[in-house]
Amino acid sequence: MKLIVCPTDFSATSTNAIHYACGIAQNFHALIVFVHVYEAPVMYSEMPLTSIQFAGDQLKNSAEKKLQALVKKLSKQYKGLKFETIVTDGLSHEKVVKIAEELTADLIIMGATGTSKLERLLMGSTTARVIRDAHCGVLCVPSNASYSAIKKIVFSTDLHEDNIRSAMMITPFASKFKAEIIFLFVDDRHLLHDDVEVEKMTQKIKKRVKYPSLSGYVSKNTNVSKGIDYFLKKQPAD
């Protein structure tokens, strides 16, 4: 992993994701490119073009100053890391995806959405669209998650072939940290009934995913999200 793109809107959530990105970048000696996308002012017929351009320039200059201050602060905190900045206007998710592709980024790290319906409506679209359209992996960092050494990674799977195949993408990431990968299947339809079937599932995964520290678990719950949450309370992961 050589290059990480980290979008920021200077919010607390995106700032938290930045620190998470720095922690990961230190392990890979990766370059971090901060991207801020601002929306150019809308032109109305009554407003002169010079006023629109001036307002746009102000937004750009303000963002550039904030990023310079951010880089200065992070350079002191994370010795040896290299940072670059990009400020551009347009639609956030389109620009982030395009920049990551042009730079051949290995990973995009950004803040996860809020938990309320209003937060998801107002802020969630950018993150969701980046996940959908990005050519590389996207790591979403919740606002309350702080970086520490990654020792345990939970990969939730539906056991379908394409899902297991995509899991192989995280093995190089996990190996860098010497982390354990736990495959979790939420049995919401009571498909697996005994330990023998669970073991068969684990062996199927091990056969497909070549990784030394790997295990498989089943969480029985009628709701997949609740099944994952219940498992994580018993087996905390990074």
PDB file of C-alpha atoms in Angstrom:
ATOM      1  CA  MET A   1       0.000   0.000   0.000  1.00  0.00           C
ATOM      2  CA  LYS A   2       1.625   3.199  -1.198  1.00  0.00           C
ATOM      3  CA  LEU A   3      -1.081   5.857  -1.408  1.00  0.00           C
ATOM      4  CA  ILE A   4      -4.152   6.628   0.719  1.00  0.00           C
ATOM      5  CA  VAL A   5      -6.757   9.212  -0.251  1.00  0.00           C
ATOM      6  CA  CYS A   6      -8.430  10.852   2.723  1.00  0.00           C
ATOM      7  CA  PRO A   7     -11.366  13.189   2.000  1.00  0.00           C
ATOM      8  CA  THR A   8     -12.111  15.842   4.597  1.00  0.00           C
ATOM      9  CA  ASP A   9     -14.787  18.448   5.178  1.00  0.00           C
ATOM     10  CA  PHE A  10     -13.001  19.559   8.379  1.00  0.00           C
ATOM     11  CA  SER A  11     -15.747  18.080  10.560  1.00  0.00           C
ATOM     12  CA  ALA A  12     -14.997  16.158  13.764  1.00  0.00           C
ATOM     13  CA  THR A  13     -15.885  12.878  12.032  1.00  0.00           C
ATOM     14  CA  SER A  14     -13.541  13.446   9.095  1.00  0.00           C
ATOM     15  CA  THR A  15     -10.764  14.655  11.412  1.00  0.00           C
ATOM     16  CA  ASN A  16     -11.085  11.444  13.406  1.00  0.00           C
ATOM     17  CA  ALA A  17     -10.817   9.459  10.161  1.00  0.00           C
ATOM     18  CA  ILE A  18      -7.666  11.427   9.293  1.00  0.00           C
ATOM     19  CA  HIS A  19      -5.952  10.298  12.494  1.00  0.00           C
ATOM     20  CA  TYR A  20      -7.038   6.734  11.745  1.00  0.00           C
ATOM     21  CA  ALA A  21      -5.547   7.074   8.261  1.00  0.00           C
ATOM     22  CA  CYS A  22      -2.273   8.338   9.721  1.00  0.00           C
ATOM     23  CA  GLY A  23      -2.049   5.336  12.030  1.00  0.00           C
ATOM     24  CA  ILE A  24      -2.474   2.948   9.116  1.00  0.00           C
ATOM     25  CA  ALA A  25      -0.144   4.915   6.843  1.00  0.00           C
ATOM     26  CA  GLN A  26       2.665   4.639   9.395  1.00  0.00           C
ATOM     27  CA  ASN A  27       2.589   0.867   9.093  1.00  0.00           C
ATOM     28  CA  PHE A  28       2.820   0.996   5.308  1.00  0.00           C
ATOM     29  CA  HIS A  29       4.966   4.150   4.955  1.00  0.00           C
ATOM     30  CA  ALA A  30       2.229   5.351   2.631  1.00  0.00           C
ATOM     31  CA  LEU A  31       1.611   8.819   1.250  1.00  0.00           C
ATOM     32  CA  ILE A  32      -1.648  10.434   2.367  1.00  0.00           C
ATOM     33  CA  VAL A  33      -3.449  12.762  -0.028  1.00  0.00           C
ATOM     34  CA  PHE A  34      -6.063  14.951   1.645  1.00  0.00           C
ATOM     35  CA  VAL A  35      -8.935  15.938  -0.624  1.00  0.00           C
ATOM     36  CA  HIS A  36     -11.379  18.744   0.088  1.00  0.00           C
ATOM     37  CA  VAL A  37     -14.231  19.310  -2.325  1.00  0.00           C
ATOM     38  CA  TYR A  38     -16.199  22.537  -2.069  1.00  0.00           C
ATOM     39  CA  GLU A  39     -19.365  23.484  -3.883  1.00  0.00           C
ATOM     40  CA  ALA A  40     -18.924  26.466  -6.171  1.00  0.00           C
ATOM     41  CA  PRO A  41     -21.535  29.180  -5.591  1.00  0.00           C
ATOM     42  CA  VAL A  42     -24.627  28.887  -7.760  1.00  0.00           C
ATOM     43  CA  MET A  43     -24.906  31.632 -10.357  1.00  0.00           C
ATOM     44  CA  TYR A  44     -28.109  33.658 -10.424  1.00  0.00           C
ATOM     45  CA  SER A  45     -28.916  36.032 -13.255  1.00  0.00           C
ATOM     46  CA  GLU A  46     -28.980  39.030 -10.889  1.00  0.00           C
ATOM     47  CA  MET A  47     -25.470  38.375  -9.564  1.00  0.00           C
ATOM     48  CA  PRO A  48     -22.426  39.569 -11.520  1.00  0.00           C
ATOM     49  CA  LEU A  49     -19.944  36.919 -12.641  1.00  0.00           C
ATOM     50  CA  THR A  50     -17.127  38.629 -10.732  1.00  0.00           C
ATOM     51  CA  SER A  51     -19.019  38.163  -7.455  1.00  0.00           C
ATOM     52  CA  ILE A  52     -19.481  34.451  -8.134  1.00  0.00           C
ATOM     53  CA  GLN A  53     -15.794  33.998  -8.969  1.00  0.00           C
ATOM     54  CA  PHE A  54     -14.747  35.943  -5.867  1.00  0.00           C
ATOM     55  CA  ALA A  55     -16.922  33.796  -3.616  1.00  0.00           C
ATOM     56  CA  GLY A  56     -15.508  30.616  -5.181  1.00  0.00           C
ATOM     57  CA  ASP A  57     -11.944  31.854  -4.723  1.00  0.00           C
ATOM     58  CA  GLN A  58     -12.663  32.605  -1.081  1.00  0.00           C
ATOM     59  CA  LEU A  59     -13.914  29.079  -0.476  1.00  0.00           C
ATOM     60  CA  LYS A  60     -10.857  27.606  -2.171  1.00  0.00           C
ATOM     61  CA  ASN A  61      -8.371  29.831  -0.337  1.00  0.00           C
ATOM     62  CA  SER A  62     -10.013  29.126   3.013  1.00  0.00           C
ATOM     63  CA  ALA A  63      -9.854  25.361   2.440  1.00  0.00           C
ATOM     64  CA  GLU A  64      -6.218  25.525   1.333  1.00  0.00           C
ATOM     65  CA  LYS A  65      -5.247  27.430   4.474  1.00  0.00           C
ATOM     66  CA  LYS A  66      -7.058  24.899   6.662  1.00  0.00           C
ATOM     67  CA  LEU A  67      -5.299  22.000   4.922  1.00  0.00           C
ATOM     68  CA  GLN A  68      -1.906  23.672   5.274  1.00  0.00           C
ATOM     69  CA  ALA A  69      -2.511  24.103   8.998  1.00  0.00           C
ATOM     70  CA  LEU A  70      -3.667  20.496   9.244  1.00  0.00           C
ATOM     71  CA  VAL A  71      -0.578  19.163   7.464  1.00  0.00           C
ATOM     72  CA  LYS A  72       1.696  21.275   9.663  1.00  0.00           C
ATOM     73  CA  LYS A  73       0.081  19.877  12.796  1.00  0.00           C
ATOM     74  CA  LEU A  74       0.074  16.254  11.594  1.00  0.00           C
ATOM     75  CA  SER A  75       3.716  16.444  10.435  1.00  0.00           C
ATOM     76  CA  LYS A  76       4.725  17.147  14.018  1.00  0.00           C
ATOM     77  CA  GLN A  77       2.488  14.438  15.424  1.00  0.00           C
ATOM     78  CA  TYR A  78       3.290  11.702  12.880  1.00  0.00           C
ATOM     79  CA  LYS A  79       7.002  11.885  12.167  1.00  0.00           C
ATOM     80  CA  GLY A  80       8.106  10.577   8.787  1.00  0.00           C
ATOM     81  CA  LEU A  81       4.677  10.626   7.125  1.00  0.00           C
ATOM     82  CA  LYS A  82       4.279  12.506   3.862  1.00  0.00           C
ATOM     83  CA  PHE A  83       1.172  14.478   2.967  1.00  0.00           C
ATOM     84  CA  GLU A  84      -0.221  16.134  -0.121  1.00  0.00           C
ATOM     85  CA  THR A  85      -3.371  18.209  -0.510  1.00  0.00           C
ATOM     86  CA  ILE A  86      -5.945  18.731  -3.245  1.00  0.00           C
ATOM     87  CA  VAL A  87      -8.707  21.342  -3.176  1.00  0.00           C
ATOM     88  CA  THR A  88     -11.281  21.309  -5.942  1.00  0.00           C
ATOM     89  CA  ASP A  89     -14.901  22.154  -6.596  1.00  0.00           C
ATOM     90  CA  GLY A  90     -17.708  19.901  -7.735  1.00  0.00           C
ATOM     91  CA  LEU A  91     -19.750  16.998  -6.409  1.00  0.00           C
ATOM     92  CA  SER A  92     -17.913  15.447  -3.465  1.00  0.00           C
ATOM     93  CA  HIS A  93     -18.334  11.752  -4.252  1.00  0.00           C
ATOM     94  CA  GLU A  94     -17.539  12.169  -7.962  1.00  0.00           C
ATOM     95  CA  LYS A  95     -14.365  14.147  -7.304  1.00  0.00           C
ATOM     96  CA  VAL A  96     -13.118  11.816  -4.568  1.00  0.00           C
ATOM     97  CA  VAL A  97     -13.631   8.735  -6.754  1.00  0.00           C
ATOM     98  CA  LYS A  98     -12.046  10.408  -9.786  1.00  0.00           C
ATOM     99  CA  ILE A  99      -9.001  11.664  -7.868  1.00  0.00           C
ATOM    100  CA  ALA A 100      -8.461   8.270  -6.223  1.00  0.00           C
ATOM    101  CA  GLU A 101      -8.588   6.601  -9.621  1.00  0.00           C
ATOM    102  CA  GLU A 102      -6.251   9.116 -11.266  1.00  0.00           C
ATOM    103  CA  LEU A 103      -3.724   8.720  -8.449  1.00  0.00           C
ATOM    104  CA  THR A 104      -4.123   4.919  -8.473  1.00  0.00           C
ATOM    105  CA  ALA A 105      -4.898   5.025  -4.758  1.00  0.00           C
ATOM    106  CA  ASP A 106      -4.712   1.799  -2.797  1.00  0.00           C
ATOM    107  CA  LEU A 107      -7.295   2.847  -0.222  1.00  0.00           C
ATOM    108  CA  ILE A 108      -9.761   5.610   0.575  1.00  0.00           C
ATOM    109  CA  ILE A 109     -10.258   6.340   4.267  1.00  0.00           C
ATOM    110  CA  MET A 110     -13.146   8.579   5.253  1.00  0.00           C
ATOM    111  CA  GLY A 111     -15.511   9.258   8.107  1.00  0.00           C
ATOM    112  CA  ALA A 112     -18.598   7.103   8.428  1.00  0.00           C
ATOM    113  CA  THR A 113     -22.048   8.637   8.454  1.00  0.00           C
ATOM    114  CA  GLY A 114     -24.062   9.689  11.454  1.00  0.00           C
ATOM    115  CA  THR A 115     -26.539   7.406  13.143  1.00  0.00           C
ATOM    116  CA  SER A 116     -29.728   9.455  12.908  1.00  0.00           C
ATOM    117  CA  LYS A 117     -31.964   9.406   9.851  1.00  0.00           C
ATOM    118  CA  LEU A 118     -31.342  13.104   9.304  1.00  0.00           C
ATOM    119  CA  GLU A 119     -27.562  12.671   9.472  1.00  0.00           C
ATOM    120  CA  ARG A 120     -27.702   9.800   7.001  1.00  0.00           C
ATOM    121  CA  LEU A 121     -29.867  11.885   4.693  1.00  0.00           C
ATOM    122  CA  LEU A 122     -27.648  14.955   4.833  1.00  0.00           C
ATOM    123  CA  MET A 123     -24.183  13.403   5.153  1.00  0.00           C
ATOM    124  CA  GLY A 124     -24.524   9.761   4.210  1.00  0.00           C
ATOM    125  CA  SER A 125     -24.869  10.106   0.466  1.00  0.00           C
ATOM    126  CA  THR A 126     -21.222  11.027  -0.169  1.00  0.00           C
ATOM    127  CA  THR A 127     -19.776   8.110   1.784  1.00  0.00           C
ATOM    128  CA  ALA A 128     -22.278   5.618   0.357  1.00  0.00           C
ATOM    129  CA  ARG A 129     -21.638   6.750  -3.214  1.00  0.00           C
ATOM    130  CA  VAL A 130     -17.868   6.606  -2.795  1.00  0.00           C
ATOM    131  CA  ILE A 131     -18.194   3.032  -1.505  1.00  0.00           C
ATOM    132  CA  ARG A 132     -20.383   2.156  -4.478  1.00  0.00           C
ATOM    133  CA  ASP A 133     -18.252   3.763  -7.204  1.00  0.00           C
ATOM    134  CA  ALA A 134     -14.639   3.609  -5.992  1.00  0.00           C
ATOM    135  CA  HIS A 135     -12.174   1.375  -7.847  1.00  0.00           C
ATOM    136  CA  CYS A 136     -10.258   0.619  -4.631  1.00  0.00           C
ATOM    137  CA  GLY A 137     -11.136  -0.334  -1.082  1.00  0.00           C
ATOM    138  CA  VAL A 138     -12.930   2.192   1.138  1.00  0.00           C
ATOM    139  CA  LEU A 139     -12.491   2.182   4.895  1.00  0.00           C
ATOM    140  CA  CYS A 140     -15.214   4.060   6.811  1.00  0.00           C
ATOM    141  CA  VAL A 141     -14.239   5.175  10.291  1.00  0.00           C
ATOM    142  CA  PRO A 142     -16.999   5.832  12.865  1.00  0.00           C
ATOM    143  CA  SER A 143     -16.655   9.059  14.837  1.00  0.00           C
ATOM    144  CA  ASN A 144     -16.066   7.149  18.102  1.00  0.00           C
ATOM    145  CA  ALA A 145     -13.411   4.762  16.717  1.00  0.00           C
ATOM    146  CA  SER A 146      -9.799   5.523  17.588  1.00  0.00           C
ATOM    147  CA  TYR A 147      -6.810   3.862  15.929  1.00  0.00           C
ATOM    148  CA  SER A 148      -4.766   1.269  17.752  1.00  0.00           C
ATOM    149  CA  ALA A 149      -2.711  -1.672  16.570  1.00  0.00           C
ATOM    150  CA  ILE A 150      -4.952  -3.821  14.383  1.00  0.00           C
ATOM    151  CA  LYS A 151      -4.894  -7.349  15.772  1.00  0.00           C
ATOM    152  CA  LYS A 152      -8.351  -8.681  14.955  1.00  0.00           C
ATOM    153  CA  ILE A 153     -10.444  -8.106  11.816  1.00  0.00           C
ATOM    154  CA  VAL A 154     -14.008  -9.379  11.490  1.00  0.00           C
ATOM    155  CA  PHE A 155     -15.207 -10.077   7.955  1.00  0.00           C
ATOM    156  CA  SER A 156     -18.957 -10.551   7.756  1.00  0.00           C
ATOM    157  CA  THR A 157     -19.863 -12.963   4.967  1.00  0.00           C
ATOM    158  CA  ASP A 158     -23.003 -14.451   3.418  1.00  0.00           C
ATOM    159  CA  LEU A 159     -20.864 -17.435   2.282  1.00  0.00           C
ATOM    160  CA  HIS A 160     -21.545 -16.766  -1.406  1.00  0.00           C
ATOM    161  CA  GLU A 161     -18.573 -17.308  -3.682  1.00  0.00           C
ATOM    162  CA  ASP A 162     -18.182 -13.674  -4.766  1.00  0.00           C
ATOM    163  CA  ASN A 163     -18.287 -12.570  -1.140  1.00  0.00           C
ATOM    164  CA  ILE A 164     -15.562 -14.981  -0.066  1.00  0.00           C
ATOM    165  CA  ARG A 165     -13.496 -14.077  -3.119  1.00  0.00           C
ATOM    166  CA  SER A 166     -13.602 -10.389  -2.196  1.00  0.00           C
ATOM    167  CA  ALA A 167     -12.345 -11.301   1.275  1.00  0.00           C
ATOM    168  CA  MET A 168      -9.022 -12.257  -0.263  1.00  0.00           C
ATOM    169  CA  MET A 169      -8.449  -8.554  -0.902  1.00  0.00           C
ATOM    170  CA  ILE A 170      -8.018  -7.900   2.818  1.00  0.00           C
ATOM    171  CA  THR A 171      -5.372 -10.567   3.446  1.00  0.00           C
ATOM    172  CA  PRO A 172      -2.409  -8.362   2.383  1.00  0.00           C
ATOM    173  CA  PHE A 173      -3.762  -5.659   4.680  1.00  0.00           C
ATOM    174  CA  ALA A 174      -4.173  -8.081   7.573  1.00  0.00           C
ATOM    175  CA  SER A 175      -0.752  -9.653   7.080  1.00  0.00           C
ATOM    176  CA  LYS A 176       0.950  -6.278   7.475  1.00  0.00           C
ATOM    177  CA  PHE A 177      -0.411  -6.120  11.020  1.00  0.00           C
ATOM    178  CA  LYS A 178      -0.123  -9.889  11.621  1.00  0.00           C
ATOM    179  CA  ALA A 179      -3.824  -9.670  12.433  1.00  0.00           C
ATOM    180  CA  GLU A 180      -6.302 -12.484  12.862  1.00  0.00           C
ATOM    181  CA  ILE A 181      -9.165 -12.597  10.360  1.00  0.00           C
ATOM    182  CA  ILE A 182     -12.475 -13.820  11.741  1.00  0.00           C
ATOM    183  CA  PHE A 183     -15.151 -14.780   9.237  1.00  0.00           C
ATOM    184  CA  LEU A 184     -18.588 -14.201  10.662  1.00  0.00           C
ATOM    185  CA  PHE A 185     -21.756 -15.676   9.202  1.00  0.00           C
ATOM    186  CA  VAL A 186     -25.019 -14.380  10.643  1.00  0.00           C
ATOM    187  CA  ASP A 187     -27.440 -17.271  10.411  1.00  0.00           C
ATOM    188  CA  ASP A 188     -30.718 -15.378  10.124  1.00  0.00           C
ATOM    189  CA  ARG A 189     -32.619 -18.329   8.630  1.00  0.00           C
ATOM    190  CA  HIS A 190     -31.230 -21.101  10.857  1.00  0.00           C
ATOM    191  CA  LEU A 191     -29.342 -22.809   8.052  1.00  0.00           C
ATOM    192  CA  LEU A 192     -26.566 -24.223  10.241  1.00  0.00           C
ATOM    193  CA  HIS A 193     -27.648 -26.449  13.084  1.00  0.00           C
ATOM    194  CA  ASP A 194     -24.581 -28.015  14.621  1.00  0.00           C
ATOM    195  CA  ASP A 195     -20.817 -27.676  15.104  1.00  0.00           C
ATOM    196  CA  VAL A 196     -20.094 -30.025  12.190  1.00  0.00           C
ATOM    197  CA  GLU A 197     -21.768 -27.663   9.736  1.00  0.00           C
ATOM    198  CA  VAL A 198     -19.926 -24.699  11.245  1.00  0.00           C
ATOM    199  CA  GLU A 199     -16.629 -26.543  10.822  1.00  0.00           C
ATOM    200  CA  LYS A 200     -17.489 -27.294   7.188  1.00  0.00           C
ATOM    201  CA  MET A 201     -18.094 -23.597   6.644  1.00  0.00           C
ATOM    202  CA  THR A 202     -14.749 -22.697   8.204  1.00  0.00           C
ATOM    203  CA  GLN A 203     -12.872 -25.266   6.103  1.00  0.00           C
ATOM    204  CA  LYS A 204     -14.563 -23.954   2.956  1.00  0.00           C
ATOM    205  CA  ILE A 205     -13.306 -20.463   3.740  1.00  0.00           C
ATOM    206  CA  LYS A 206      -9.781 -21.664   4.610  1.00  0.00           C
ATOM    207  CA  LYS A 207      -9.600 -23.533   1.330  1.00  0.00           C
ATOM    208  CA  ARG A 208     -10.463 -20.401  -0.626  1.00  0.00           C
ATOM    209  CA  VAL A 209      -8.628 -17.807   1.465  1.00  0.00           C
ATOM    210  CA  LYS A 210      -5.003 -18.682   2.070  1.00  0.00           C
ATOM    211  CA  TYR A 211      -4.135 -17.006   5.350  1.00  0.00           C
ATOM    212  CA  PRO A 212      -2.457 -18.556   8.405  1.00  0.00           C
ATOM    213  CA  SER A 213      -4.506 -16.911  11.170  1.00  0.00           C
ATOM    214  CA  LEU A 214      -8.113 -17.457  10.205  1.00  0.00           C
ATOM    215  CA  SER A 215     -11.234 -18.682  11.971  1.00  0.00           C
ATOM    216  CA  GLY A 216     -14.966 -18.877  11.359  1.00  0.00           C
ATOM    217  CA  TYR A 217     -17.911 -18.177  13.636  1.00  0.00           C
ATOM    218  CA  VAL A 218     -21.682 -18.220  13.369  1.00  0.00           C
ATOM    219  CA  SER A 219     -23.995 -15.735  15.053  1.00  0.00           C
ATOM    220  CA  LYS A 220     -27.653 -16.735  15.098  1.00  0.00           C
ATOM    221  CA  ASN A 221     -29.997 -13.784  14.840  1.00  0.00           C
ATOM    222  CA  THR A 222     -33.022 -12.897  12.759  1.00  0.00           C
ATOM    223  CA  ASN A 223     -31.407  -9.520  12.012  1.00  0.00           C
ATOM    224  CA  VAL A 224     -27.978  -9.438  10.352  1.00  0.00           C
ATOM    225  CA  SER A 225     -26.891  -6.096  11.818  1.00  0.00           C
ATOM    226  CA  LYS A 226     -27.904  -7.143  15.325  1.00  0.00           C
ATOM    227  CA  GLY A 227     -26.135 -10.458  14.805  1.00  0.00           C
ATOM    228  CA  ILE A 228     -22.897  -8.660  14.001  1.00  0.00           C
ATOM    229  CA  ASP A 229     -23.291  -6.309  16.974  1.00  0.00           C
ATOM    230  CA  TYR A 230     -23.975  -9.222  19.312  1.00  0.00           C
ATOM    231  CA  PHE A 231     -20.869 -11.053  18.105  1.00  0.00           C
ATOM    232  CA  LEU A 232     -18.663  -7.961  18.511  1.00  0.00           C
ATOM    233  CA  LYS A 233     -19.772  -7.563  22.100  1.00  0.00           C
ATOM    234  CA  LYS A 234     -18.454 -11.062  22.804  1.00  0.00           C
ATOM    235  CA  GLN A 235     -15.432 -10.831  20.481  1.00  0.00           C
ATOM    236  CA  PRO A 236     -14.250  -7.201  20.313  1.00  0.00           C
ATOM    237  CA  ALA A 237     -12.406  -6.438  17.085  1.00  0.00           C
ATOM    238  CA  ASP A 238     -10.275  -3.624  15.736  1.00  0.00           C
TER     239      ASP A 238
END
